[in-house]
Coordinates of C-alpha atoms and ligand atoms in Angstrom, one line a residue:
M1 CA 36.7 -34.9 76.0
G2 CA 34.5 -31.9 75.4
T3 CA 31.7 -31.5 72.9
L4 CA 32.1 -30.2 69.3
P5 CA 32.0 -26.3 69.1
G6 CA 28.4 -25.0 69.1
F7 CA 26.9 -28.3 70.4
R8 CA 25.4 -28.6 73.9
Q9 CA 25.1 -31.3 76.5
F10 CA 21.8 -31.2 78.4
F11 CA 22.1 -32.2 82.0
P12 CA 18.7 -33.0 83.7
Q13 CA 18.3 -29.4 84.8
E14 CA 18.9 -28.1 81.3
C15 CA 16.6 -30.8 79.9
A16 CA 13.8 -29.7 82.2
L17 CA 14.2 -26.1 81.0
R18 CA 14.3 -27.2 77.4
D19 CA 11.2 -29.4 77.8
N20 CA 9.4 -26.6 79.5
I21 CA 10.1 -24.4 76.5
F22 CA 8.9 -27.2 74.1
D23 CA 5.7 -27.6 76.2
T24 CA 4.9 -24.0 75.8
W25 CA 5.6 -24.1 72.0
R26 CA 3.5 -27.2 71.5
R27 CA 0.6 -26.0 73.8
T28 CA 0.4 -22.6 72.0
A29 CA 0.6 -24.2 68.5
K30 CA -2.3 -26.6 69.5
A31 CA -4.3 -23.7 70.8
F32 CA -4.1 -22.2 67.3
A33 CA -5.2 -25.6 65.9
F34 CA -1.8 -26.4 64.2
Q35 CA -1.0 -30.1 63.8
P36 CA 2.4 -31.6 64.4
Y37 CA 4.6 -33.1 61.6
E38 CA 8.1 -34.5 61.5
A39 CA 10.7 -34.3 58.8
P40 CA 14.1 -36.2 58.4
T41 CA 17.1 -34.7 60.2
L42 CA 19.3 -35.7 57.2
E43 CA 18.2 -34.5 53.7
P44 CA 19.6 -34.5 50.2
L45 CA 22.0 -31.5 49.9
E46 CA 20.2 -30.5 46.8
L47 CA 17.1 -29.5 48.8
Y48 CA 18.9 -26.4 50.0
I49 CA 20.9 -25.4 47.0
E50 CA 19.4 -22.3 45.4
K51 CA 16.3 -22.5 47.6
S52 CA 17.5 -21.3 51.0
G53 CA 20.1 -18.8 49.7
Q54 CA 23.9 -18.6 49.7
E55 CA 24.2 -17.8 53.4
V56 CA 22.5 -21.0 54.6
V57 CA 24.3 -23.1 51.9
D58 CA 27.7 -21.7 53.2
Q59 CA 26.7 -22.8 56.7
L60 CA 25.6 -26.4 55.8
F61 CA 26.9 -29.4 57.6
C62 CA 27.3 -31.7 54.7
F63 CA 29.0 -35.0 53.8
Q64 CA 28.9 -37.9 51.4
D65 CA 27.2 -41.0 52.7
K66 CA 28.5 -44.6 52.0
G67 CA 26.3 -44.7 48.9
G68 CA 28.0 -41.6 47.4
R69 CA 25.0 -39.3 48.1
A70 CA 25.5 -35.7 49.0
I71 CA 23.8 -35.2 52.4
A72 CA 23.1 -32.2 54.6
L73 CA 22.0 -32.0 58.2
R74 CA 18.9 -29.8 58.0
P75 CA 19.7 -26.2 58.7
E76 CA 16.0 -25.4 58.8
L77 CA 12.7 -27.1 58.2
T78 CA 11.0 -25.0 55.5
P79 CA 12.3 -26.8 52.4
S80 CA 11.5 -30.2 54.0
L81 CA 8.0 -29.0 54.8
A82 CA 7.5 -27.6 51.3
A83 CA 8.6 -30.8 49.7
M84 CA 6.4 -32.9 52.0
V85 CA 3.3 -30.8 51.4
G86 CA 4.0 -30.5 47.7
A87 CA 4.1 -34.3 47.3
K88 CA 0.6 -34.8 49.0
A89 CA -1.0 -31.4 48.3
A90 CA -4.0 -32.8 46.5
A91 CA -5.0 -34.9 49.5
L92 CA -4.5 -32.3 52.2
K93 CA -7.4 -30.2 53.5
R94 CA -6.7 -26.4 53.3
P95 CA -5.6 -24.4 55.0
I96 CA -2.7 -26.7 56.0
K97 CA -1.6 -25.6 59.5
W98 CA 1.4 -27.6 60.7
F99 CA 4.1 -27.2 63.4
N100 CA 7.3 -28.9 64.4
V101 CA 9.7 -28.7 67.3
G102 CA 13.1 -30.1 66.3
E103 CA 16.8 -29.7 66.1
C104 CA 18.6 -27.8 63.2
Y105 CA 22.3 -27.6 62.4
R106 CA 24.2 -24.7 60.9
Y107 CA 28.0 -24.4 60.7
E108 CA 28.1 -20.9 62.1
R109 CA 30.7 -19.2 64.2
P110 CA 29.5 -20.1 67.7
Q111 CA 28.7 -16.8 69.6
K112 CA 26.1 -15.4 71.9
G113 CA 22.7 -16.5 70.5
R114 CA 24.2 -18.6 67.8
L115 CA 25.2 -22.2 68.0
R116 CA 25.8 -25.0 65.6
A117 CA 22.9 -27.2 66.9
F118 CA 19.8 -25.5 68.1
Y119 CA 16.1 -26.2 68.4
Q120 CA 13.5 -24.4 66.4
F121 CA 9.7 -24.2 66.7
N122 CA 8.4 -24.0 63.2
A123 CA 4.8 -23.1 62.3
D124 CA 3.5 -22.7 58.8
I125 CA 0.2 -22.3 56.9
L126 CA 0.0 -23.6 53.3
G127 CA -2.8 -23.2 50.9
E128 CA -3.9 -19.7 51.9
A129 CA -2.7 -16.6 50.0
G130 CA -4.5 -13.8 51.8
P131 CA -3.2 -11.7 54.7
G132 CA -5.4 -13.7 57.1
A133 CA -2.8 -16.4 57.1
D134 CA 0.0 -13.9 57.9
A135 CA -2.0 -12.4 60.7
E136 CA -2.7 -15.9 62.2
L137 CA 1.1 -16.7 62.1
I138 CA 2.1 -13.4 63.6
A139 CA -0.6 -13.9 66.3
L140 CA 0.8 -17.3 67.1
M141 CA 4.3 -15.9 67.4
I142 CA 3.2 -13.2 69.8
T143 CA 0.9 -15.5 71.8
T144 CA 3.9 -17.8 72.3
F145 CA 5.9 -14.9 73.7
Q146 CA 3.0 -14.0 75.9
N147 CA 2.7 -17.6 77.2
F148 CA 6.3 -17.3 78.3
G149 CA 5.3 -14.2 80.3
L150 CA 6.9 -11.7 77.9
T151 CA 5.2 -8.4 77.2
E152 CA 5.1 -5.8 74.5
Q153 CA 7.6 -3.7 76.6
Q154 CA 10.1 -6.6 76.3
V155 CA 9.7 -8.0 72.8
H156 CA 8.4 -6.7 69.4
I157 CA 7.9 -7.9 65.9
R158 CA 9.5 -5.9 63.2
L159 CA 7.2 -6.2 60.2
S160 CA 8.2 -5.7 56.6
D161 CA 7.2 -6.7 53.1
R162 CA 9.4 -8.1 50.3
T163 CA 6.6 -7.4 47.7
L164 CA 6.9 -3.7 48.6
W165 CA 10.7 -3.8 48.4
L166 CA 10.8 -5.7 45.1
Q167 CA 8.3 -3.3 43.5
A168 CA 10.1 -0.2 44.9
L169 CA 13.5 -1.4 43.8
S170 CA 12.2 -2.1 40.3
S171 CA 10.6 1.4 40.2
W172 CA 14.0 2.8 41.1
G173 CA 15.6 1.1 38.1
V174 CA 17.2 -2.0 39.7
P175 CA 17.2 -4.7 37.0
Q176 CA 15.2 -7.9 37.7
E177 CA 18.4 -10.1 37.9
Q178 CA 19.9 -7.9 40.6
L179 CA 16.9 -7.6 42.9
F180 CA 17.9 -10.4 45.2
A181 CA 21.5 -9.2 45.5
V182 CA 20.2 -5.8 46.5
L183 CA 17.8 -7.4 49.0
N184 CA 20.8 -9.1 50.6
I185 CA 22.6 -5.7 50.8
I186 CA 19.5 -4.2 52.5
D187 CA 19.4 -7.2 54.9
K188 CA 23.0 -6.3 56.2
R189 CA 22.5 -2.5 56.0
E190 CA 22.0 -2.1 59.8
R191 CA 25.4 -3.6 60.5
E192 CA 27.4 -1.7 57.8
A193 CA 28.5 1.9 57.2
A194 CA 27.0 3.9 54.3
Q195 CA 30.3 3.9 52.3
Q196 CA 30.5 0.1 52.5
V197 CA 26.9 -0.2 51.2
I198 CA 27.4 2.3 48.4
A199 CA 30.5 0.4 47.3
K200 CA 28.5 -2.9 47.2
L201 CA 25.7 -1.2 45.2
E202 CA 28.2 0.3 42.8
A203 CA 29.9 -3.1 42.3
L204 CA 26.5 -4.1 40.9
H205 CA 26.7 -1.1 38.5
L206 CA 23.9 0.7 40.4
E207 CA 23.9 4.4 41.4
G208 CA 25.0 3.7 44.9
E209 CA 24.5 7.0 46.7
K210 CA 21.1 7.8 45.2
L211 CA 19.8 4.2 45.7
L212 CA 21.1 4.1 49.3
Q213 CA 19.3 7.3 50.1
A214 CA 16.0 5.9 48.8
I215 CA 16.6 2.6 50.6
D216 CA 17.4 4.3 53.9
H217 CA 14.3 6.5 53.6
L218 CA 11.9 3.6 53.0
S219 CA 13.6 1.7 55.8
S220 CA 13.0 4.6 58.2
L221 CA 9.2 4.8 57.8
R222 CA 7.3 3.5 60.8
S223 CA 3.7 3.8 59.9
L224 CA 1.4 2.9 57.0
Q225 CA 0.5 6.6 56.6
A226 CA 4.1 7.5 56.2
I227 CA 4.7 4.7 53.6
E228 CA 1.5 5.8 51.8
A229 CA 2.6 9.5 51.8
F230 CA 6.1 8.5 50.5
L231 CA 4.6 6.4 47.7
N232 CA 2.3 9.2 46.7
T233 CA 5.2 11.5 46.0
N234 CA 6.3 9.6 42.8
K235 CA 4.1 8.3 40.0
H236 CA 6.4 5.3 39.5
H237 CA 5.2 4.1 42.9
E238 CA 1.5 3.8 41.8
P239 CA 1.6 -0.1 41.6
L240 CA 2.8 -0.2 45.2
I241 CA -0.3 1.6 46.5
S242 CA -2.5 -1.4 45.8
R243 CA -0.2 -3.5 48.1
L244 CA -1.1 -1.2 50.9
E245 CA -4.6 -2.7 50.9
D246 CA -3.1 -6.1 52.1
W247 CA -1.2 -4.2 54.8
K248 CA -4.5 -2.6 56.0
V249 CA -6.2 -6.0 56.2
L250 CA -3.2 -7.4 58.1
M251 CA -3.0 -4.5 60.6
A252 CA -6.8 -4.5 61.1
Q253 CA -6.8 -8.2 62.0
L254 CA -3.8 -7.8 64.4
E255 CA -5.6 -4.8 66.0
A256 CA -8.8 -6.9 66.4
M257 CA -6.7 -9.5 68.3
E258 CA -5.2 -6.7 70.4
L259 CA -1.7 -7.5 69.2
L260 CA -0.8 -4.2 67.6
P261 CA 1.3 -3.1 70.6
F262 CA 3.8 -5.8 69.7
I263 CA 4.2 -4.6 66.1
T264 CA 6.7 -2.2 64.7
I265 CA 6.4 -1.5 61.0
D266 CA 10.1 -1.6 59.9
L267 CA 11.0 -2.1 56.3
G268 CA 14.7 -2.4 57.4
I269 CA 13.9 -6.1 57.7
V270 CA 14.1 -8.1 54.5
R271 CA 15.3 -11.6 55.8
G272 CA 18.3 -13.4 54.6
L273 CA 16.6 -16.5 53.2
A274 CA 16.1 -16.5 49.4
Y275 CA 12.6 -17.9 49.2
Y276 CA 10.5 -15.1 50.8
T277 CA 8.0 -13.4 48.6
G278 CA 5.6 -11.2 50.7
F279 CA 5.2 -10.1 54.3
V280 CA 8.4 -10.9 56.3
Y281 CA 9.1 -10.3 60.0
E282 CA 11.5 -10.9 62.8
A283 CA 11.1 -10.8 66.6
F284 CA 13.6 -8.9 68.7
E285 CA 14.0 -7.8 72.3
R286 CA 12.6 -4.3 72.5
S287 CA 15.9 -3.0 73.9
G288 CA 17.6 -4.0 70.6
Q289 CA 19.9 -6.4 72.5
G290 CA 20.6 -9.8 71.1
R291 CA 20.0 -11.5 67.8
A292 CA 16.6 -12.3 66.4
L293 CA 14.3 -14.4 68.6
A294 CA 12.2 -15.6 65.6
G295 CA 11.8 -14.9 61.9
G296 CA 9.5 -15.8 59.1
G297 CA 7.4 -14.7 56.2
R298 CA 5.5 -15.7 53.1
Y299 CA 7.1 -18.0 50.5
D300 CA 4.6 -18.5 47.7
T301 CA 6.9 -20.1 45.1
L302 CA 8.9 -22.6 47.1
V303 CA 6.5 -25.6 47.0
E304 CA 6.4 -25.3 43.2
K305 CA 10.2 -24.9 43.0
L306 CA 10.6 -28.2 44.9
G307 CA 8.4 -30.1 42.3
G308 CA 4.9 -29.5 43.9
P309 CA 2.0 -27.6 42.6
Q310 CA 1.7 -23.8 42.9
L311 CA 0.7 -23.4 46.6
P312 CA 0.8 -20.2 48.7
A313 CA 2.7 -20.6 52.0
A314 CA 3.9 -18.7 55.0
G315 CA 5.5 -19.5 58.3
F316 CA 8.0 -18.7 60.9
A317 CA 10.6 -20.3 63.2
M318 CA 11.6 -19.4 66.8
G319 CA 14.9 -20.6 68.2
D320 CA 15.5 -21.8 71.7
V321 CA 19.0 -20.2 72.2
T322 CA 18.1 -16.5 72.0
L323 CA 14.7 -17.2 73.6
Q324 CA 16.3 -18.7 76.7
D325 CA 18.6 -15.7 77.0
C326 CA 15.6 -13.4 76.7
L327 CA 13.5 -15.3 79.2
Q328 CA 16.5 -15.2 81.6
A329 CA 17.0 -11.4 81.2
H330 CA 13.3 -10.8 82.0
N331 CA 13.0 -13.3 84.9
C332 CA 10.6 -15.4 82.8
L333 CA 12.4 -18.7 83.1
P334 CA 9.9 -21.3 84.2
A335 CA 10.2 -22.6 87.7
Q336 CA 11.9 -26.0 87.9
A337 CA 9.4 -28.8 88.7
P338 CA 10.5 -31.2 91.6
Q339 CA 12.1 -34.5 90.6
A340 CA 9.5 -36.3 92.6
A341 CA 6.3 -34.9 94.1
V342 CA 5.8 -37.6 96.7
F343 CA 8.4 -39.6 98.7
I344 CA 7.6 -42.9 100.3
A345 CA 9.7 -43.7 103.4
I346 CA 9.7 -46.7 105.8
T347 CA 10.3 -46.9 109.5
E348 CA 11.7 -50.5 109.2
E349 CA 13.0 -52.7 106.4
S350 CA 10.2 -55.3 106.9
L351 CA 7.7 -52.7 105.6
R352 CA 9.4 -52.4 102.2
P353 CA 7.0 -54.8 100.4
Q354 CA 4.0 -52.7 101.6
A355 CA 5.8 -49.5 100.6
L356 CA 6.7 -50.8 97.2
R357 CA 3.0 -51.8 96.7
L358 CA 1.9 -48.3 97.6
T359 CA 4.6 -46.7 95.4
Q360 CA 3.4 -48.7 92.4
Q361 CA -0.2 -47.8 93.1
L362 CA 0.5 -44.1 93.2
R363 CA 2.7 -44.3 90.1
R364 CA 0.0 -46.0 88.2
H365 CA -2.2 -43.1 89.1
G366 CA 0.3 -40.9 87.3
L367 CA 1.9 -39.3 90.4
Q368 CA 5.7 -38.7 90.5
V369 CA 6.8 -40.9 93.3
Q370 CA 10.2 -41.9 94.6
G371 CA 11.2 -44.3 97.5
T372 CA 14.5 -45.6 98.9
L373 CA 16.4 -48.1 96.8
K374 CA 18.4 -49.6 99.8
P375 CA 18.1 -49.9 103.6
T376 CA 18.6 -46.4 105.1
S377 CA 17.6 -44.7 108.3
L378 CA 14.3 -42.8 108.4
N379 CA 16.2 -39.5 108.8
K380 CA 18.3 -40.1 105.7
Q381 CA 15.2 -41.0 103.8
L382 CA 13.5 -37.7 104.8
E383 CA 16.7 -35.9 103.8
Q384 CA 16.5 -37.5 100.4
A385 CA 12.8 -36.5 100.2
Q386 CA 13.8 -32.9 100.6
H387 CA 16.6 -33.3 98.1
V388 CA 14.3 -34.4 95.3
G389 CA 12.0 -31.5 96.1
A390 CA 9.0 -33.7 97.2
H391 CA 6.1 -31.8 98.6
H392 CA 4.9 -34.8 100.7
A393 CA 6.6 -37.7 102.4
L394 CA 4.4 -40.7 103.2
T395 CA 6.0 -42.8 105.9
V396 CA 4.9 -46.4 106.1
S397 CA 5.0 -47.5 109.8
P398 CA 3.5 -50.3 112.0
E399 CA 1.1 -47.6 113.2
G400 CA -0.1 -46.8 109.7
L401 CA 0.7 -44.2 107.0
V402 CA 2.0 -40.8 108.2
A403 CA 1.8 -38.0 105.7
K404 CA 4.2 -35.1 106.2
D405 CA 3.9 -31.8 104.3
L406 CA 7.6 -31.1 103.7
R407 CA 6.9 -27.4 103.0
N408 CA 5.4 -26.6 106.4
G409 CA 6.3 -29.7 108.5
H410 CA 2.7 -30.5 109.3
S411 CA 2.0 -34.3 109.8
E412 CA -1.2 -36.4 109.9
V413 CA -2.2 -40.0 109.7
V414 CA -3.9 -41.0 106.3
K415 CA -5.7 -44.2 105.5
E416 CA -4.0 -46.1 102.7
D417 CA -7.2 -46.7 100.8
V418 CA -7.9 -43.0 100.4
V419 CA -4.3 -41.8 100.0
V420 CA -4.7 -41.0 96.2
E421 CA -7.8 -38.8 96.9
W422 CA -5.9 -37.2 99.8
L423 CA -2.9 -36.4 97.7
R424 CA -5.1 -34.9 94.9
A425 CA -6.9 -32.8 97.5
K426 CA -3.5 -31.5 98.5
G427 CA -3.0 -30.3 94.9
H428 CA -1.0 -33.2 93.5
S429 CA -1.9 -33.5 89.8
C430 CA -0.9 -36.3 87.4
P431 CA 1.8 -34.7 85.3
L432 CA 2.8 -37.9 83.6
G433 CA -0.7 -39.2 82.8
S434 CA -1.2 -42.9 83.1
P435 CA -2.7 -45.3 80.5
F436 CA -3.7 -47.6 83.4
D437 CA -6.1 -45.4 85.2
S438 CA -9.3 -44.1 83.7
D439 CA -9.7 -42.0 86.9
L440 CA -7.0 -39.8 85.4
L441 CA -9.5 -38.1 83.2
K442 CA -10.8 -36.5 86.3
C443 CA -7.5 -35.0 87.4
Ligands
HAM1 P1 15.8 -18.2 60.4 O1 15.7 -16.7 60.6 O2 17.0 -18.6 59.6 O3 14.5 -18.7 59.7 O4 15.8 -18.9 61.8 C1 14.7 -18.7 62.7 C2 15.2 -18.6 64.1 O5 16.0 -19.7 64.4 C3 16.2 -17.4 64.4 O6 15.4 -16.2 64.6 C4 16.9 -17.9 65.6 O7 16.1 -17.7 66.8 C5 17.1 -19.4 65.3 N1 18.4 -19.6 64.8 C6 18.8 -19.6 63.5 N2 20.1 -19.9 63.4 C7 20.5 -20.2 64.6 C8 21.8 -20.6 65.2 N3 22.9 -20.8 64.5 N4 21.9 -20.7 66.5 C9 20.8 -20.5 67.3 N5 19.6 -20.2 66.9 C10 19.4 -20.0 65.5 C11 14.3 -20.0 59.3 O8 14.9 -20.9 59.7 C12 13.1 -20.1 58.4 N6 13.1 -21.5 57.9 C13 11.8 -19.8 59.2 C14 10.5 -20.1 58.5 C15 9.6 -21.1 58.7 N7 10.1 -19.4 57.4 C16 9.0 -19.9 57.0 N8 8.7 -20.9 57.8

């Protein structure tokens, strides 16, 4: 029987690749001093209604549990995080910088870059309203791409601003209660013909053609100077000019971190989720191929909407599906680590107890070690050593321990009491770590 549509099985090779991606996500988040948190996989359905927006609600996996509760598999982490932080806000030191790596579920049509179960790396900062937090998050997103080996020629962040959009739409006469509907239309603009968009705007009783012209013009501007010049053409735009100060701070900080080459100012991005309030951004392949690699923004009202205090917040999530496609396209997939780094062989069965003792000793030092599980010829054992990708085979023989470098075929005799040091000198590290050996701190 196959899997459900949009769900994946992970064989060891795929698991290794996935874990490698997780490692880079976690390592980068920790370098930025973010702390890990976890939230439940199942949440009350109510958590998402009206907070995430209709698109996400339409894609929910939901059911009634045996107690009659309406349950949803989490489609994203942000409402869970906002509820968690809101409940303990008074006790948490600011700024709150948290990250999570976990699985999310959306009942979408499975297609390239979109599945029904996928992993996200979420990073959020709560308790800081200024653009410094937005800059830190965008820097974390870019550094994550860099740590995978991706460059500004390969990926970029399209940076936009809901504050600017909301103020601009109001100044163009869009009534308050229709602002979100119009943002949704702008979100889909890239994929729709002008006539279709005009019809949607007119269905809201708005001046479709004129409004679309203004929307397309603002979306096409690619620099702060161009936005400023546009705003200066109309006195109704005056309140928007002050917002440009925040833009200048954000861009200056990104420039100081030498990250500007990754940034494209692009007001064509507004994000589909309902809760965003300020700067918003999405990461894409520079070529324009594929769906978004990551997306995020500021959501200063969500914590309060979920019953917490008024608390500014911003964050992003990066998905594993589009990221993996992108890494593959740019030859940035991490090399597969061997299953075992060291293989222990024996020349005769009577030496098995000695070999098992040595195997355990090396494993307790945190080395990845494999031996034979049943009587087998030495040739077969060395074949197996190649098969698991071992760099060294240690053969226990009546004459002593013979170490063979399986990459160049060189062999030498090594004394058993110095074999750990010998292996370390040959570059074997302790990938697993070991709680048993304080020596590990040195490797
Ligand atoms: P989102 O744009 O809905 O934002 O998702 C973020 C990323 O998750 C996408 O760019 C994509 O890489 C991945 N993703 C989303 N849906 C799918 C899918 N069906 N299959 C594969 N990958 C997918 C959020 O989820 C916000 N909660 C992010 C955020 C965090 N905002 C503030 N903090």
